[in-house]
Coordinates of C-alpha atoms in Angstrom, one line a residue:
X1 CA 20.9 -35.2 28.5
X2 CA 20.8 -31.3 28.4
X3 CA 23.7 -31.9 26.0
X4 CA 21.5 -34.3 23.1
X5 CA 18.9 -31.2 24.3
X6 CA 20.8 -28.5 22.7
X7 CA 22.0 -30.3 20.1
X8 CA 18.1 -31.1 19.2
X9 CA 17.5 -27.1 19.8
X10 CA 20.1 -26.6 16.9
X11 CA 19.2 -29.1 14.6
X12 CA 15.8 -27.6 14.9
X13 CA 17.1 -23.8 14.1
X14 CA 19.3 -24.9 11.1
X15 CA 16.3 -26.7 9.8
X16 CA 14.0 -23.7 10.2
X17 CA 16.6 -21.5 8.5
X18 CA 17.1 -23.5 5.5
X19 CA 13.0 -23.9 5.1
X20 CA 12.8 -19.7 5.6
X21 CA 15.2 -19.3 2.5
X22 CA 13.6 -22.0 0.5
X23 CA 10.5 -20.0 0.9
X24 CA 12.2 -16.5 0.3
X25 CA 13.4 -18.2 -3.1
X26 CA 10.9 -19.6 -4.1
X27 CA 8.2 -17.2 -6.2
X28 CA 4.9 -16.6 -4.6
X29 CA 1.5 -15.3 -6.2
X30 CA 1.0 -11.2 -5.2
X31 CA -1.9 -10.0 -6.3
X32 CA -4.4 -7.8 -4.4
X33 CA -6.9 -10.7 -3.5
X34 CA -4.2 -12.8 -1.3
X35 CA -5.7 -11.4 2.2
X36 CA -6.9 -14.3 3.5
X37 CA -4.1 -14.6 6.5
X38 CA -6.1 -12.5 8.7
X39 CA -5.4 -14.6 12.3
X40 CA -7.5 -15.2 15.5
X41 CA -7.9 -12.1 16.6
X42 CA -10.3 -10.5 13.8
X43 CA -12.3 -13.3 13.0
X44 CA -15.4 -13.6 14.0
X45 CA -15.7 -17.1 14.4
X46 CA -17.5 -19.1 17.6
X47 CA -15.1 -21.8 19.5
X48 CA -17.0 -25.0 20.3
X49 CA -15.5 -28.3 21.8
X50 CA -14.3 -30.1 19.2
X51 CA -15.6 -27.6 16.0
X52 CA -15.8 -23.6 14.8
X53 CA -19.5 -22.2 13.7
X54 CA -19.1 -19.5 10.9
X55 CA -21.8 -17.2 9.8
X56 CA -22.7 -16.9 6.3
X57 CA -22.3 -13.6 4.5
X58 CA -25.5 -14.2 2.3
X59 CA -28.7 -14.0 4.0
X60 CA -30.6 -14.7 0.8
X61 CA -30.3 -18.3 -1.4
X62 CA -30.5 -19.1 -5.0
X63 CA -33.9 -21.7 -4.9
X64 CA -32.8 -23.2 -7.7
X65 CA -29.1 -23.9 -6.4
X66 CA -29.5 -24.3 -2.8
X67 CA -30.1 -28.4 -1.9
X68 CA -32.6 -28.8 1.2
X69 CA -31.5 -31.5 4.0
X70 CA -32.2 -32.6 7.7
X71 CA -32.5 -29.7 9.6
X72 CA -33.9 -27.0 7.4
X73 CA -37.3 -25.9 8.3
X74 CA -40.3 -25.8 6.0
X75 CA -43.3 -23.1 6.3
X76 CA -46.4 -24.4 4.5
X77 CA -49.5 -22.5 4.3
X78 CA -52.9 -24.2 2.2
X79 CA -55.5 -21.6 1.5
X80 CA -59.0 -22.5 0.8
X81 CA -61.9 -22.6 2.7
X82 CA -60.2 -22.6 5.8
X83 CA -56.2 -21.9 5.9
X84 CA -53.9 -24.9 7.2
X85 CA -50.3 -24.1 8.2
X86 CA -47.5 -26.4 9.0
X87 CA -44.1 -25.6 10.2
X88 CA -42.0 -28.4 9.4
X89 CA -38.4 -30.1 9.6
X90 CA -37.0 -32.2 7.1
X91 CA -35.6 -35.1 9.1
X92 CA -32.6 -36.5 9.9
X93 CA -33.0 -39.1 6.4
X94 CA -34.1 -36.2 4.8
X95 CA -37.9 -36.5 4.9
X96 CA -40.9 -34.0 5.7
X97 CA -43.6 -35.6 7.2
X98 CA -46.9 -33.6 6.4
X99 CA -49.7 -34.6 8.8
X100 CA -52.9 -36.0 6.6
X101 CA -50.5 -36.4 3.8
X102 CA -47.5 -38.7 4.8
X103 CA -44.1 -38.2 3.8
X104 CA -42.2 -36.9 1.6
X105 CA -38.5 -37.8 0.4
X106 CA -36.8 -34.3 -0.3
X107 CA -33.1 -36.0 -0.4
X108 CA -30.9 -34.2 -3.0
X109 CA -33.1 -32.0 -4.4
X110 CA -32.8 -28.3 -5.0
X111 CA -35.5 -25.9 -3.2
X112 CA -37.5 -25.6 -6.5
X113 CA -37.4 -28.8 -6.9
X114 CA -38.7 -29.6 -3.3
X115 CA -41.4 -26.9 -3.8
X116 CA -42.6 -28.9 -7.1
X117 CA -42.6 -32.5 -5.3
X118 CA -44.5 -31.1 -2.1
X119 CA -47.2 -28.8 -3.8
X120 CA -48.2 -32.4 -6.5
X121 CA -48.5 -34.6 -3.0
X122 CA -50.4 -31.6 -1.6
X123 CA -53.0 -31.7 -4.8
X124 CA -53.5 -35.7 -4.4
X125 CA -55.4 -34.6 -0.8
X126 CA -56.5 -31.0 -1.5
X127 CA -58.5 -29.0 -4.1
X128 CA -59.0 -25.6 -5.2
X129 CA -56.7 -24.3 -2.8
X130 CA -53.4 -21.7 -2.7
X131 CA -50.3 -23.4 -1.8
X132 CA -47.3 -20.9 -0.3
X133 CA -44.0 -23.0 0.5
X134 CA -41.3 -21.2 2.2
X135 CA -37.8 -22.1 3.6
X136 CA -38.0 -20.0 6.8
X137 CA -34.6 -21.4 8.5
X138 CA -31.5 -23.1 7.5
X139 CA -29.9 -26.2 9.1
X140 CA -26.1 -26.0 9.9
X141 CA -23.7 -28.3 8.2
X142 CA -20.2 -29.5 9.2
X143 CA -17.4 -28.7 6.6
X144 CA -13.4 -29.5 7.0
X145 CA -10.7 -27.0 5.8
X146 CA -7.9 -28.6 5.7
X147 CA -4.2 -28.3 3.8
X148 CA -2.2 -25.5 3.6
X149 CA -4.0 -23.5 6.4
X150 CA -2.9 -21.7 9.7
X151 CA -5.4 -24.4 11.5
X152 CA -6.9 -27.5 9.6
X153 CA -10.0 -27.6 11.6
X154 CA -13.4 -28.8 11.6
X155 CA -16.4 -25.6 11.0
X156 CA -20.0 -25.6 11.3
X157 CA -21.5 -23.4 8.9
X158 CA -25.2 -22.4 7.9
X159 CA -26.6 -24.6 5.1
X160 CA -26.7 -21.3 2.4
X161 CA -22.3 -20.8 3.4
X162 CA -20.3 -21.0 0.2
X163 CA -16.7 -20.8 -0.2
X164 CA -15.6 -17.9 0.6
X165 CA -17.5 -17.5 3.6
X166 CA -15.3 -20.7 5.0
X167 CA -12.1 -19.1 3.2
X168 CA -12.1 -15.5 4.8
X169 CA -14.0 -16.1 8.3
X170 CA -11.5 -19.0 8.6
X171 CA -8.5 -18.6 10.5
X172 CA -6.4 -18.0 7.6
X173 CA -4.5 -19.6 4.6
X174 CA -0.9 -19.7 4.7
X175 CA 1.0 -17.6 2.5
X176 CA 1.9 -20.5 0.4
X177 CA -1.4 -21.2 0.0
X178 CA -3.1 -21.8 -4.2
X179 CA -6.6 -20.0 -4.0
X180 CA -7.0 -21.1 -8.0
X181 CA -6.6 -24.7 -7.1
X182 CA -9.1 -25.2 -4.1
X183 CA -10.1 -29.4 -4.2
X184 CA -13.6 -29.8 -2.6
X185 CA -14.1 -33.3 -2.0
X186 CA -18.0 -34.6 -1.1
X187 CA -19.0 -37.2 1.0
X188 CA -20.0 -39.4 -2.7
X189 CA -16.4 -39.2 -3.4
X190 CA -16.7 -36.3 -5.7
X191 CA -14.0 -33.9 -6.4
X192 CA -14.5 -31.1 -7.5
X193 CA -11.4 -28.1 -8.5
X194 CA -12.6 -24.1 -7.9
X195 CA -10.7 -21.2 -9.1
X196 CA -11.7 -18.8 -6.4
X197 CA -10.0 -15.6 -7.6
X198 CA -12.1 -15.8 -10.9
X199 CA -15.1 -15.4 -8.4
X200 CA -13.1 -12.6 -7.4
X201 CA -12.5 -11.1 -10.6
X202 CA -15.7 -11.8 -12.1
X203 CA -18.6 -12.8 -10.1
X204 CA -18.7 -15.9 -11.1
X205 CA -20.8 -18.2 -8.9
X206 CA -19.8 -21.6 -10.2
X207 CA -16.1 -20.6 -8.6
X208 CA -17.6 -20.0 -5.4
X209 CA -20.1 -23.1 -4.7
X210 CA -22.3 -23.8 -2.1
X211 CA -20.8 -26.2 1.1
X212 CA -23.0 -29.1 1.5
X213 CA -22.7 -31.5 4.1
X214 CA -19.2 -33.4 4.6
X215 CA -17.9 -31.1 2.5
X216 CA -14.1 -31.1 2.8
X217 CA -12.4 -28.5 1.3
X218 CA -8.1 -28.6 0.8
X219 CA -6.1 -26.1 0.1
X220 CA -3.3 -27.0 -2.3
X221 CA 0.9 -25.2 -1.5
X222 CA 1.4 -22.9 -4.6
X223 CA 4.1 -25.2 -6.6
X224 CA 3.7 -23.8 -9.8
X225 CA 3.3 -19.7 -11.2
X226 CA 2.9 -17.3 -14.0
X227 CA 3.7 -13.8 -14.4
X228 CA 1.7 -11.0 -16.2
X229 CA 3.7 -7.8 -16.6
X230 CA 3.0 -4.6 -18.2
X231 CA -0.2 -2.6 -19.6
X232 CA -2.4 -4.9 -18.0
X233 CA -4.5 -3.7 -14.6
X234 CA -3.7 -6.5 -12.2
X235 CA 0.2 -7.3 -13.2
X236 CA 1.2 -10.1 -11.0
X237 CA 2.3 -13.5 -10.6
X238 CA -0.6 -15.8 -10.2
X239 CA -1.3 -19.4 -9.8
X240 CA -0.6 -21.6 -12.8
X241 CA -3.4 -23.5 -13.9
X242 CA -3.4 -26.9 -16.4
X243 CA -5.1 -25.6 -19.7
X244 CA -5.3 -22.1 -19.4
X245 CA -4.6 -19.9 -22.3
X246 CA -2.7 -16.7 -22.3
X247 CA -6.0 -14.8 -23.1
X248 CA -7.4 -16.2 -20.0
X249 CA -5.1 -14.6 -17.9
X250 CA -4.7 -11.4 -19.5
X251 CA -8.7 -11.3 -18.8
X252 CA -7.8 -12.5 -15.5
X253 CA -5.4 -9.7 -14.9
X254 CA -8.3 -7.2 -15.9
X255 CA -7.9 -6.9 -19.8
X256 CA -5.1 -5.0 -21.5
X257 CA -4.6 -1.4 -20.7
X258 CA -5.2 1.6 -23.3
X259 CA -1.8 2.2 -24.0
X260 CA -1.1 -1.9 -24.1
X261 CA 1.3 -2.3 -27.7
X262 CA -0.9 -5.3 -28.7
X263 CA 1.0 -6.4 -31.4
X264 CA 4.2 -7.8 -29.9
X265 CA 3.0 -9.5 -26.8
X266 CA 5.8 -11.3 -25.8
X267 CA 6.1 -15.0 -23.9
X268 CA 9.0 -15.6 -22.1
X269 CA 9.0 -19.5 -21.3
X270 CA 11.7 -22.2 -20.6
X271 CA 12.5 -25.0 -22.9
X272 CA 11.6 -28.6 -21.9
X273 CA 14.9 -29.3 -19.5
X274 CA 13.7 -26.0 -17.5
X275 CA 17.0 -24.7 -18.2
X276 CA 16.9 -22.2 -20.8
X277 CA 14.7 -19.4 -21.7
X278 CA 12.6 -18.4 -25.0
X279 CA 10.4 -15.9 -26.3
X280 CA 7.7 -16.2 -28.7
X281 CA 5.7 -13.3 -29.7
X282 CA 1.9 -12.9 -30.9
X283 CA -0.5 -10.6 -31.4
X284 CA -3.6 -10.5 -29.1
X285 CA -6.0 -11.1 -32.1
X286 CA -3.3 -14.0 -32.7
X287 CA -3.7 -15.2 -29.1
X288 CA -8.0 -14.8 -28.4
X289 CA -8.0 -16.7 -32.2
X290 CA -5.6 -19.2 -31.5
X291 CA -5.8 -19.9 -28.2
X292 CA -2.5 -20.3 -26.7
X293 CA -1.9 -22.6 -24.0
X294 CA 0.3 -21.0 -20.8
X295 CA 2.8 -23.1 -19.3
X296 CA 4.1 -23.2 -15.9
X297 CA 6.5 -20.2 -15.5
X298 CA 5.4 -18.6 -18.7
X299 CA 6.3 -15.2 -18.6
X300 CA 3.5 -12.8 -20.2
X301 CA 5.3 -9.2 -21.0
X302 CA 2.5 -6.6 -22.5
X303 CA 4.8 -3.2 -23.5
X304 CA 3.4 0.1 -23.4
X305 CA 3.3 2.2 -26.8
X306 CA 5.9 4.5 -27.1
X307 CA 5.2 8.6 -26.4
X308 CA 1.3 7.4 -26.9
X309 CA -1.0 10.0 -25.1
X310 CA 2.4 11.2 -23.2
X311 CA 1.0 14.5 -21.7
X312 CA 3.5 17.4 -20.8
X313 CA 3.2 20.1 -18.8
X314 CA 4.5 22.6 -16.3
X315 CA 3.5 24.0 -13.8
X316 CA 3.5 28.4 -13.1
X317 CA 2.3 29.9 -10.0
X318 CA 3.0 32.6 -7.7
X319 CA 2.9 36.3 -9.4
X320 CA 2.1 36.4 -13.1
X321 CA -0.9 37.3 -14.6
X322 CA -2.3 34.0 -15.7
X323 CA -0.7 30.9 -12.8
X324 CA -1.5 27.3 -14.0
X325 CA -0.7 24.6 -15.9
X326 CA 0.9 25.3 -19.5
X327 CA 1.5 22.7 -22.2
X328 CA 5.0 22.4 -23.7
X329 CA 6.7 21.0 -27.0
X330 CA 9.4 18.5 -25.7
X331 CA 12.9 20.0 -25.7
X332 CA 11.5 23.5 -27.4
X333 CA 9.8 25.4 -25.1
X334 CA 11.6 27.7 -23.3
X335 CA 11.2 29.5 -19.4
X336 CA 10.6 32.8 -21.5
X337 CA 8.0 31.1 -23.7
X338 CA 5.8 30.1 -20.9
X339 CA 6.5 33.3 -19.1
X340 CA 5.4 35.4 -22.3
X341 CA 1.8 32.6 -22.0
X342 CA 1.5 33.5 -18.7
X343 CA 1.4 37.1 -20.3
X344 CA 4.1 38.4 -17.8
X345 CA 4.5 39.0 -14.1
X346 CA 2.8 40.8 -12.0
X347 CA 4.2 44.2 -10.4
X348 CA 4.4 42.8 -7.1
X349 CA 6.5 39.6 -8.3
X350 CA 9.9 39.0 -7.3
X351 CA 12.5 37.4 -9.2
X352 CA 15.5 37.1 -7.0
X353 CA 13.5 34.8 -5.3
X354 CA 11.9 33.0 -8.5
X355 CA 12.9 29.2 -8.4
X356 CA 12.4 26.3 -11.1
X357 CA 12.1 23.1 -9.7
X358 CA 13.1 19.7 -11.6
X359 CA 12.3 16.2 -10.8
X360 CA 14.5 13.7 -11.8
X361 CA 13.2 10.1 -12.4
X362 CA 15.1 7.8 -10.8
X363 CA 17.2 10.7 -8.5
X364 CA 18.1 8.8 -5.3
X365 CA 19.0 10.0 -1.7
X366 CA 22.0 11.2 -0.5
X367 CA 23.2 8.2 2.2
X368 CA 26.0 9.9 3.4
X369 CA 22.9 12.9 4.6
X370 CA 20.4 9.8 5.7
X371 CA 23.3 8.5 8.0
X372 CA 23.8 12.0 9.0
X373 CA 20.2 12.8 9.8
X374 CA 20.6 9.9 12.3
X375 CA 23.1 11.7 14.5
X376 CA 23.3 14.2 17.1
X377 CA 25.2 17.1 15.8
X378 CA 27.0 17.6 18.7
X379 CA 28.7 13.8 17.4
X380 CA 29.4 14.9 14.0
X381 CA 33.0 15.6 13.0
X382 CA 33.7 19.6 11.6
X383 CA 33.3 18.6 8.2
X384 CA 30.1 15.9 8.8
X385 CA 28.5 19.3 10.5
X386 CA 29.4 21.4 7.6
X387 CA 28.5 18.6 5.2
X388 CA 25.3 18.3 6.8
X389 CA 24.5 22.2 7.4
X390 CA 25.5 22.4 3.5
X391 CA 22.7 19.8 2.3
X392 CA 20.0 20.8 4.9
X393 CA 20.4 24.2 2.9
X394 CA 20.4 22.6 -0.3
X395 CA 17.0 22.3 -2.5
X396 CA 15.8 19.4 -3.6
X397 CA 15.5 19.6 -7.7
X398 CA 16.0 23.1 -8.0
X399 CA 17.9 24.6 -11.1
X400 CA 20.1 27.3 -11.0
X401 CA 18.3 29.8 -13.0
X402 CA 19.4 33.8 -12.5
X403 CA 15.8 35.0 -13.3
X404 CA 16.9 39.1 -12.7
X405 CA 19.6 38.6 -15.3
X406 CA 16.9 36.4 -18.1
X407 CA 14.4 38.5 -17.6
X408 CA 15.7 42.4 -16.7
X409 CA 18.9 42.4 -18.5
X410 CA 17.7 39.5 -21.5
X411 CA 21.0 37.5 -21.0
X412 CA 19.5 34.5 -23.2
X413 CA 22.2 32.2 -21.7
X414 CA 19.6 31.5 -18.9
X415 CA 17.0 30.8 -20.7
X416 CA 16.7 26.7 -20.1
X417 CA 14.6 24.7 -22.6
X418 CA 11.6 23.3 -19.9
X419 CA 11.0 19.5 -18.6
X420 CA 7.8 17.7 -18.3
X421 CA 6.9 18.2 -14.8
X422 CA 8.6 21.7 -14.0
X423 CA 7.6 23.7 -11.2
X424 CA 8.1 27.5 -11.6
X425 CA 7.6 29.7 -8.7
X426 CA 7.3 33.8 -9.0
X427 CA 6.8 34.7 -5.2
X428 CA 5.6 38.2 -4.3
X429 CA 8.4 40.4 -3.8
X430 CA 9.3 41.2 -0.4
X431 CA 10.1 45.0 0.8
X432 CA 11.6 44.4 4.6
X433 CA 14.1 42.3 6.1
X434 CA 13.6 39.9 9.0
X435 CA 14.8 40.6 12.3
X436 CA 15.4 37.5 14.2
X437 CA 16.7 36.5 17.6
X438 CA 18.0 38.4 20.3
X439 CA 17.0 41.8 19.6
X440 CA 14.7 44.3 22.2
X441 CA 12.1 44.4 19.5
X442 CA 12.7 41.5 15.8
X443 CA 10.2 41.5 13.5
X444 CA 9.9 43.0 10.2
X445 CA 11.7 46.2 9.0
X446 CA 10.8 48.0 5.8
X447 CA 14.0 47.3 3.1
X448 CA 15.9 50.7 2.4
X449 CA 18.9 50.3 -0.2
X450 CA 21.2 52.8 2.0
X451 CA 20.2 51.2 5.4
X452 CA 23.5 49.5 6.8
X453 CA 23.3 45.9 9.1
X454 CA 23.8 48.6 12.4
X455 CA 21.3 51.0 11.4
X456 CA 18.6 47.8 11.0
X457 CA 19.7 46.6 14.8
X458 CA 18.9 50.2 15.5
X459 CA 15.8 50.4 14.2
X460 CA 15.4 47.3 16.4
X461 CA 15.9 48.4 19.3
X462 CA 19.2 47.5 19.6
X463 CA 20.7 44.1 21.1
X464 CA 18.6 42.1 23.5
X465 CA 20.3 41.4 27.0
X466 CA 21.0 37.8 26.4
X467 CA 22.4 38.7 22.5
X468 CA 26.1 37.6 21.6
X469 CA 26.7 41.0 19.8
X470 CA 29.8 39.5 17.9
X471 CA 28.0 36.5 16.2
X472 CA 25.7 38.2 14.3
X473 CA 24.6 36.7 10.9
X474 CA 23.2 37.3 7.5
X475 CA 20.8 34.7 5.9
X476 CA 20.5 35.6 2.3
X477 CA 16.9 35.3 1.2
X478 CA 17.8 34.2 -2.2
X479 CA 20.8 31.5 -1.4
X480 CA 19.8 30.5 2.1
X481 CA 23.5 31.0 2.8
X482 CA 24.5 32.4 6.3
X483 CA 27.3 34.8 6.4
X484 CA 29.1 36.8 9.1
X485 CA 28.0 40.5 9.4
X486 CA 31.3 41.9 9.0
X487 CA 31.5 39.9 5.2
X488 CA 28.0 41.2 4.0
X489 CA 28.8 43.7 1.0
X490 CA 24.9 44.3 0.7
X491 CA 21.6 43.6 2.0
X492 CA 18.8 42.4 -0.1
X493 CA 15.2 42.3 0.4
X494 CA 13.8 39.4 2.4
X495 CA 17.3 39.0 4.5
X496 CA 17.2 37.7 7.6
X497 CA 19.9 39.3 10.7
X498 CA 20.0 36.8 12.9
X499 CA 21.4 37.5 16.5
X500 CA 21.9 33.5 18.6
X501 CA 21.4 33.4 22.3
X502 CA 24.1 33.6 24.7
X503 CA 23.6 30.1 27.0
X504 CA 23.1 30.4 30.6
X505 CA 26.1 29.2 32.9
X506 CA 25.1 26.0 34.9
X507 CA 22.6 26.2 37.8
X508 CA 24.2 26.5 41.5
X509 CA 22.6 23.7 42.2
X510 CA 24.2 21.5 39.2
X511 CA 27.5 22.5 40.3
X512 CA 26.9 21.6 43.5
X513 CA 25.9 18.1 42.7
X514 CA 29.1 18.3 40.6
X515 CA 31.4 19.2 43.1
X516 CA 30.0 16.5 45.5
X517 CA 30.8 13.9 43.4
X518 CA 34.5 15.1 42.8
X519 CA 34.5 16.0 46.6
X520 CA 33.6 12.3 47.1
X521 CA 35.9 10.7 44.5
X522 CA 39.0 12.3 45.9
X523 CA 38.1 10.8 49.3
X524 CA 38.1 7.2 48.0
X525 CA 41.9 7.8 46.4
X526 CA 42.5 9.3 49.9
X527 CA 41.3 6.5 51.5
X528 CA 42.7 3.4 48.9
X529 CA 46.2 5.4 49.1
X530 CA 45.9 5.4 53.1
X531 CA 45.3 2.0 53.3
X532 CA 47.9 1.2 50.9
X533 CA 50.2 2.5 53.2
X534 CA 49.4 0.9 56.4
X535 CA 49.5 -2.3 54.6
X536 CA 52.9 -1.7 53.3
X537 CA 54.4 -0.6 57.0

């Protein structure tokens, strides 16, 4: 028994495998709109026994659209003489019954159209008088969502509930689920077919009717697509639909974009086995005028015009007289042009530590420094550390431009022709060099060109108690490369001397614990060799 058991158990994984990569194959619509798979949780939906009531989102109707029925209730008010008022309810067969002036069969009719029927019986009895009719409260109606749903179900809904209001407050569509091809089927038999994202799109009401009574409303599985790709504002794949054109989706997909090439729209379709692709291509006068049809896995590719409205620019800030954005002539303008715009630098800038920065598009990451980033450096191999020391240091995008040797000595050979997108940075020149670590007093001292590394730790203070005197280091402002005191041939401004903390030695009481333990780990040997022994004797 447990045997056939697990057997079933596996039968029943394999299965849900193969259905998980049918679906992961299989192409799905992804536009914005598809957010109807909300779940229990955030729904505000009421349980009943054997039903769910959902509010509507409109408090207001549309006379002319909404359909009274049993249930709703009626305010009446007759103004002449004397004022009459009823407050009626349509009943249960759909009639009103108006005391002194009999019933009334309202079934079917619009709210308008009620209005008109009850104010000519109200004249047969009554003259020279105002007549006010007003709906003051709707009846509740039972509508089934069934089909490709998270939970088929039964919902009660208030009579003015359309669509969506069943679709969203529901408790969600399945991701396979075809929101152009909703069926509502009517108690007469009547089916109806609603594109609910043109609602969506566009507003438009007939997409998004009003739920009557009986109302049941399937959601079809997405079987068949399109795709819309390009200079368009909603590219996606989307339901396909019988007898749509290619204009209609394009409007659908939020009308072509300003840079949209509109004379080579190209349709990349299959041929009638499924098994080999073609490509047509129109223009979109061709395609509004001649109203081509879309076929199920049509392909709509809408290209962008080439260098149209292409802006470039570059980007200068820091310590020049005029920081900003300057415009350049692709692969002419130079760093000196833009430098000579910016009319020059400032006294205070400083260009051993001027940087241009270039983006790259399509410039991936470095695995090898991802896996790295990942590790404790205390795992790392020698060369993983220095590997990973070495990029940390590293710049992302920046060019290797010797700005002291362009612009104070003019050695053109540096002068790079400029990139859309460059960043150019002129920081302010720095006059000190950063003390840092274990010193009596780090902070900042004032740069002086015949100061040596010992006469700065002077000026310090000297070393701080804790300092490891023989590791001291130079971090070079302009590189970011650390090098050993005794291998520094100058100092520059912004250097750092950095002095690292000698580590405390181990706390009595860790040593103690550790001792214990090695105390207590040579008595079991003792004791396992000692009984060895005896047994052996």
């Amino acid at each position: 028994m447990k045997f056939g058991h697990i057997i079933y158990q596996l039968i029943i994984f394999v299965l849900a495998i193969f259905l998980a990569n049918s679906f992961a194959q299989q192409q799905l619509p992804n536009y914005p709109e598809r957010t109807f798979q909300a779940g229990k949780d955030s729904l505000k939906i009421k349980p009943g026994k054997d039903f769910y009531t959902i509010e509507a989102t409109e408090g207001s109707i549309d006379p002319d659209e909404y359909r009274v029925g049993p249930g709703d209730k009626i305010f009446i008010s007759i103004s002449g003489v004397l004022e009459v008022v009823h407050n009626l309810v349509i009943d249960q067969e759909g009639w009103l019954y108006i005391p002194k002036v009999g019933a009334i069969d309202l079934k079917n009719l619009t709210l308008t159209e009620a209005r008109e029927k009850i104010i000519n019986n109200l004249n047969k009895y009554y003259k020279n008088v105002e007549i006010f009719i007003s709906l003051v409260d709707f009846r509740k109606n039972k509508v089934s969502l069934t089909g490709d749903v998270i939970r088929p179900s039964l919902y009660v809904l208030s009579a003015n509930s359309r669509l969506m209001d069943l679709i969203t407050t529901s408790y969600g569509l399945s991701k396979t689920a075809n929101l152009r091809n909703i069926n509502v089927v009517s108690k007469d038999g009547t089916n109806k077919q609603y594109d609910l994202l043109s609602f969506l799109r566009f507003g438009d009401y007939e997409k998004n009717p009003t739920l009557r009574e009986g109302d049941v409303v399937i959601i079809d599985r997405v079987d068949e697509v399109v795709n819309i790709s390009g200079e368009v504002k909603y590219p996606a794949i989307y339901e396909f639909i019988e007898g749509e054109s290619i204009s209609d989706l394009i409007e659908l997909a939020g009308g072509l974009l300003s840079r949209a090439k509109t004379d080579t729209i190209e349709i990349i379709g299959f041929d009638l086995l499924g098994k080999k692709q073609l490509s047509d291509y129109f223009s979109y006068d061709e395609l509004k005028n001649s109203n081509v049809m879309l076929k199920k896995q049509d392909h709509v590719v809408i290209r962008r015009i080439p260098e149209y409205y292409e802006d470039n620019y570059v980007n200068l800030e820091g310590f020049v007289k005029y920081p900003g954005w300057y415009k350049i002539i692709k692969d002419q303008t130079t760093l000196v042009d833009i430098i000579e715009e910016a009319s020059g630098f400032r006294k205070e800038a400083s260009l051993t530590e001027a940087t241009l920065k270039r983006t790259m598009e399509g410039e991936e990451k470095d695995p090898e420094f991802e896996r790295l980033k990942l590790i404790q450096s205390a795992d790392m191999t020698e060369d993983e550390y220095d590997y990973y020391k070495s990029k940390s240091r590293q710049t992302s995008g920046r060019v290797v431009i010797d700005f002291v040797d362009l612009f104070i000595n003019n050695n053109l050979d540096e002068n790079i022709v400029l990139r859309k997108g460059d960043f150019i940075t002129i920081p302010e020149q720095k006059d000190y060099i950063i003390m840092l670590g274990q010193f009596v007093n780090p902070g900042k001292i004032i740069y002086h060109p015949d100061l040596t590394i010992k006469d700065y730790i002077t000026l310090a203070e000297g070393f701080g108690w804790r300092a490891l005197e023989g590791e001291v280091r130079v971090i070079k402002a302009k590189t970011g490369e650390w090098i050993d005191a005794d291998d520094v041939v100058k100092l520059e401004p912004g250097d750092t001397i950095w002095v690292p903390e000698d580590p405390p030695g181990p706390k009595f009481w860790e040593i103690f614990m550790d001792g214990l333990q090695i105390i207590a780990q040579l008595a079991a040997i003792i004791a396992a060799t000692a009984a060895i022994v005896i047994a052996t004797r």
